[in-house]
CSV table of C-alpha atoms in Angstrom, one decimal:
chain,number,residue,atom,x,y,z
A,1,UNK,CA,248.1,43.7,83.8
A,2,UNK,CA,245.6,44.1,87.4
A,3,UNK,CA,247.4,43.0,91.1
A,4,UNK,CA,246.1,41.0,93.3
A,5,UNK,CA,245.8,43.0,96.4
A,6,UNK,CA,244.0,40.4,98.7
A,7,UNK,CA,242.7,37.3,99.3
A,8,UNK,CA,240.8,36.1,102.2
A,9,UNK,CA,238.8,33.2,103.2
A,10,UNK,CA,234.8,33.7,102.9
A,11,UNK,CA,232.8,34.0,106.3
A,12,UNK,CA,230.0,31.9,105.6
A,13,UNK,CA,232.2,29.2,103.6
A,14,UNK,CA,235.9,28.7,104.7
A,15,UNK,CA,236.8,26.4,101.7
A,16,UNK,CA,236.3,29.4,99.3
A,17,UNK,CA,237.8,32.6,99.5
A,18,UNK,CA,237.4,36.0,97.9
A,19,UNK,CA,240.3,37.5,95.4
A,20,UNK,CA,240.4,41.4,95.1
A,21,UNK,CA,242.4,43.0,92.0
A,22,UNK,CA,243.6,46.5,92.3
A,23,UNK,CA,241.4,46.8,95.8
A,24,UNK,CA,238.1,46.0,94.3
A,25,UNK,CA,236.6,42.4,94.7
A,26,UNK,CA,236.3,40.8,91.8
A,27,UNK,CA,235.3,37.3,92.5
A,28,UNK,CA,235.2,34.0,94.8
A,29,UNK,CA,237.2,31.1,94.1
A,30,UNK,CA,238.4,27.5,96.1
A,31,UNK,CA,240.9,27.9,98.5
A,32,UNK,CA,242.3,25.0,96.9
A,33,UNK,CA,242.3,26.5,93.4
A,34,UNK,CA,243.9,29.6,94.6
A,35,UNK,CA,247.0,27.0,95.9
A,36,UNK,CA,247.1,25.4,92.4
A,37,UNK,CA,247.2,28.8,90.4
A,38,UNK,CA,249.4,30.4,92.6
A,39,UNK,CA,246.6,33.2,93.4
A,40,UNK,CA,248.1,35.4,96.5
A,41,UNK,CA,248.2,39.2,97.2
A,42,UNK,CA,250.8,40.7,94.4
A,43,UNK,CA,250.6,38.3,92.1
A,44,UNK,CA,250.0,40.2,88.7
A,45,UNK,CA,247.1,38.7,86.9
A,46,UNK,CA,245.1,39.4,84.0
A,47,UNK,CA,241.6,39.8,84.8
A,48,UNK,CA,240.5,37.4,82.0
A,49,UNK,CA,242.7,34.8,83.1
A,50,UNK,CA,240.6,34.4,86.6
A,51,UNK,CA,237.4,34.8,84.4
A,52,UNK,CA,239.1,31.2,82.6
A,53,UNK,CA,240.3,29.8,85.6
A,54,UNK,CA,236.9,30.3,87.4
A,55,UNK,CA,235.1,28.8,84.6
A,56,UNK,CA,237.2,26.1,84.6
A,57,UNK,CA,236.8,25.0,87.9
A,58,UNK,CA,233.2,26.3,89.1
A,59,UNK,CA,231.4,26.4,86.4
A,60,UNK,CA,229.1,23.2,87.3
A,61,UNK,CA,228.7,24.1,90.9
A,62,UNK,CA,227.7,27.3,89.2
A,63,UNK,CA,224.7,25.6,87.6
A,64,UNK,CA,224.0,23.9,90.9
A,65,UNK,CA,223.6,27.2,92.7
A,66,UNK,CA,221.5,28.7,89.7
A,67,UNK,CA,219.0,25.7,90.1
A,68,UNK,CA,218.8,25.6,93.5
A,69,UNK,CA,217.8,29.4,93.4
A,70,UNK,CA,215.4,28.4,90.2
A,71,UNK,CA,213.7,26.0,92.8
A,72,UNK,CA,212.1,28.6,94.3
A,73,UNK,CA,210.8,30.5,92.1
A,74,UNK,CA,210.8,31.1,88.5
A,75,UNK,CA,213.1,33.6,87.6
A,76,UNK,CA,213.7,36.7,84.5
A,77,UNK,CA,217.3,36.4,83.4
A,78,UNK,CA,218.2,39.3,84.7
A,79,UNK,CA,217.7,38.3,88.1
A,80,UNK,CA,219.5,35.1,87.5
A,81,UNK,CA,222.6,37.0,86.4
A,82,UNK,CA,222.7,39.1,89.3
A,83,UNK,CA,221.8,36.4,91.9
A,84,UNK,CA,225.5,34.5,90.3
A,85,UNK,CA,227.4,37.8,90.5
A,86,UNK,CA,226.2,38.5,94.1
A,87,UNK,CA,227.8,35.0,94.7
A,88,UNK,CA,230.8,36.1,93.5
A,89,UNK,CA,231.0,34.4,90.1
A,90,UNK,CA,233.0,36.4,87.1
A,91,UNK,CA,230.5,37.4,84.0
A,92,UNK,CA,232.2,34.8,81.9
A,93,UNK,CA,230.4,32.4,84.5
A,94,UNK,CA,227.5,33.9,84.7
A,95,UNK,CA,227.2,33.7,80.6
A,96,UNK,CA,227.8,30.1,80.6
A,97,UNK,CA,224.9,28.9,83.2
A,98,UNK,CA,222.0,31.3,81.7
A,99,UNK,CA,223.2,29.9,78.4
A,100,UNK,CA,222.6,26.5,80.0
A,101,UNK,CA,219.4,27.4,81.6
A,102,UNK,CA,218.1,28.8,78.8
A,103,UNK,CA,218.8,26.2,76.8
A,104,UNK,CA,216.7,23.3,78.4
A,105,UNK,CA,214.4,26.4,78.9
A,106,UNK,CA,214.7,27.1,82.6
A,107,UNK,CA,215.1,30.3,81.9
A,108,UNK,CA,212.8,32.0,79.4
A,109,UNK,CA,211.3,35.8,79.7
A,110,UNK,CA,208.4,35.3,78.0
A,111,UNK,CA,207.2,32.3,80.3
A,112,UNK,CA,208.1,34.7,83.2
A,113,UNK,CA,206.2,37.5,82.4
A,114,UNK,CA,203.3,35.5,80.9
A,115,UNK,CA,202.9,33.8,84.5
A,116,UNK,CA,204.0,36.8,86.5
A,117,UNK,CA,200.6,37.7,84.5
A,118,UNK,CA,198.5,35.5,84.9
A,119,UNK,CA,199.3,35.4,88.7
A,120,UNK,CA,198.8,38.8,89.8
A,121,UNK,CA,194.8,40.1,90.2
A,122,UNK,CA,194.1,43.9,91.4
A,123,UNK,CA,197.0,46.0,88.8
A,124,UNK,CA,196.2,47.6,85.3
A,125,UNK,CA,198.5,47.4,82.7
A,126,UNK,CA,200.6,50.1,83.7
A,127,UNK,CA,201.2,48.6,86.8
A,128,UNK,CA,202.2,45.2,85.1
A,129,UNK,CA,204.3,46.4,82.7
A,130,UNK,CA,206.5,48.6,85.6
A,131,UNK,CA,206.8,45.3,87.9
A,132,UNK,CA,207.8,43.5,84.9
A,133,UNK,CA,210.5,46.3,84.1
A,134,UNK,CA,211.6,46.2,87.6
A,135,UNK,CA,212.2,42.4,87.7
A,136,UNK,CA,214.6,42.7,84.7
A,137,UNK,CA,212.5,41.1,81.9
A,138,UNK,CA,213.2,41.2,78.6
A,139,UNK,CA,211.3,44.6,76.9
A,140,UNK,CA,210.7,42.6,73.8
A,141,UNK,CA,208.8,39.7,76.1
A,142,UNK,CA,206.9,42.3,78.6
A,143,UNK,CA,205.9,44.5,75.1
A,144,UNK,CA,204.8,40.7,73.5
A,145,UNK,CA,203.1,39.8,76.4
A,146,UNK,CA,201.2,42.6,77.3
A,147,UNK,CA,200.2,43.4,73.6
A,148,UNK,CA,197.2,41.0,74.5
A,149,UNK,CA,196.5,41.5,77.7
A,150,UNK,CA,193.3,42.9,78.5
A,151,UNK,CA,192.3,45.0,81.6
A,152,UNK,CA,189.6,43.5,83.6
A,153,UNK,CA,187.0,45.8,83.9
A,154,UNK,CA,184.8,43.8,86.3
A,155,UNK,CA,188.3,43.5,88.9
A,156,UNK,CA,189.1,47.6,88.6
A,157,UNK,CA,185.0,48.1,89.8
A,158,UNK,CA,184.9,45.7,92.2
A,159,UNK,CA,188.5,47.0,93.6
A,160,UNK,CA,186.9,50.5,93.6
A,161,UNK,CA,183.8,49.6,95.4
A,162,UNK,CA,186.0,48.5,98.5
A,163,UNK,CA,187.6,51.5,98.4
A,164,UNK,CA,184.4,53.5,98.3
A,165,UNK,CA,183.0,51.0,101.4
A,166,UNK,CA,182.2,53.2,104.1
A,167,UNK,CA,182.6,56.5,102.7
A,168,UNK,CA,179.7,59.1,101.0
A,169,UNK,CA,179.6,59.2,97.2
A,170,UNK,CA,180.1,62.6,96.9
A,171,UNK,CA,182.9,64.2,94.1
A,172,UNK,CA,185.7,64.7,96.3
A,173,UNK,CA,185.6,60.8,97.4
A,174,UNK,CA,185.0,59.8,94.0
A,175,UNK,CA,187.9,62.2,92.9
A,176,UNK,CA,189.9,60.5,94.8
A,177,UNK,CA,189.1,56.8,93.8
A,178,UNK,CA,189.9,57.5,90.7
A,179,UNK,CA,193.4,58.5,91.1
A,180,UNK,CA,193.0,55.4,93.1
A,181,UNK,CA,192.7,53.0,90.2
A,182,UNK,CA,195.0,54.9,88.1
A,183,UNK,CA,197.8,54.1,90.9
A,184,UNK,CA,196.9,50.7,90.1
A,185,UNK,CA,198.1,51.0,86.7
A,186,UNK,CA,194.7,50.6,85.0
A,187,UNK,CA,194.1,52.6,82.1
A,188,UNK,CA,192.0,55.6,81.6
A,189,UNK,CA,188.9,53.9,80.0
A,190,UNK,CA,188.6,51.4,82.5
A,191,UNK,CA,188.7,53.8,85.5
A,192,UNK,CA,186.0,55.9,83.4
A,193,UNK,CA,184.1,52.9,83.2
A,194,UNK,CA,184.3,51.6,86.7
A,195,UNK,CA,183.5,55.8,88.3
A,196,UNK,CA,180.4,55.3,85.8
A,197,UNK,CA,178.7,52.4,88.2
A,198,UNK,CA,178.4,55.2,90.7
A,199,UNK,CA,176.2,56.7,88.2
A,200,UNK,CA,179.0,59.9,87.3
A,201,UNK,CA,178.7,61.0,83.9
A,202,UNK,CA,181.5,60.2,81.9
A,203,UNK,CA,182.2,63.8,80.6
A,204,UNK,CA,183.2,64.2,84.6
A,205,UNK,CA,186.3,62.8,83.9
């Protein structure tokens, strides 16, 4: 059995308060559903009996929050779970709205990372793939997704080509736009490519 060592009201919203078990915060709850259950410091609890009494209780204004955040922008599932646990809602809570969401599809890696995608001009694969990671999507919906994703060779040129604006085509500066594109994620063969329109033999490189 844990202990509740504190509770105390929330500062942004004084009709909920956060519970702490053995002096770590564990999650926010009603101030009235802390009266009901009998919730104060040195009560002993078992952790899974706030994750039931929490699902009980807030479990649809749960779903509420996660929508409102979802009107935003679309979001990977990952992000979703962490958004409800920064709001102070147990796992068990968390589980049962991205069950919801993903159910009427509101949720859905794949979709994410396909319009994450298709939205973002100026990055190679490398460079998706790494932003897609970083957002939490699923590996199995950034490897799917990006299996047919081709590198637009025309973009990485045209991208180089401002960066060469202004400065002398010699080596050095050309060097240097090619590590250029290759921080943008774009694969070898396409920076080869796009150095060869500044008539640089290939073998250069």
């Amino acid at each position: 059995m844990s202990e509740i060592t504190l509770i105390e009201p929330q500062k942004k919203d004084k009709e909920r308060c956060n519970v702490y078990v053995d002096g770590k915060f564990y999650c926010g709850i009603k101030l009235e559903v802390a009266i009901k259950y009998g919730l104060k410091a040195g009560t002993q609890v078992d952790k899974s009996r706030l994750d039931e009494i929490q699902l009980e209780t807030e479990k649809s204004q749960a779903v509420d929050k996660a929508m409102t955040h979802l009107s935003a922008s679309m979001k990977t599932r990952k992000q979703m779970n962490d958004f409800l646990l920064k709001k102070g809602y147990t796992q068990a809570v968390a589980e049962y709205v991205l069950e919801k969401l993903e159910y009427y599809k509101l949720i859905d890696d794949y979709a994410y990372c396909r319009a994450y995608v298709n939205s973002v001009s100026g990055k190679g694969k490398r460079a998706l793939e790494a932003d897609l990671y970083k957002r939490g999507a699923d590996k199995e919906a950034i490897d799917d997704v990006l299996s047919d994703f081709e590198e637009d060779g025309d973009e990485a040129k045209a991208l180089l080509q401002k960066y060469m604006r202004g400065k002398e085509v010699t080596k050095e500066t050309l060097n240097k736009g090619f590590k250029y594109l290759l921080s943008k994620g774009y694969g070898y063969d396409t920076v080869k490519d796009a150095i060869s329109a500044f008539g640089v033999d290939d073998e250069d490189y």
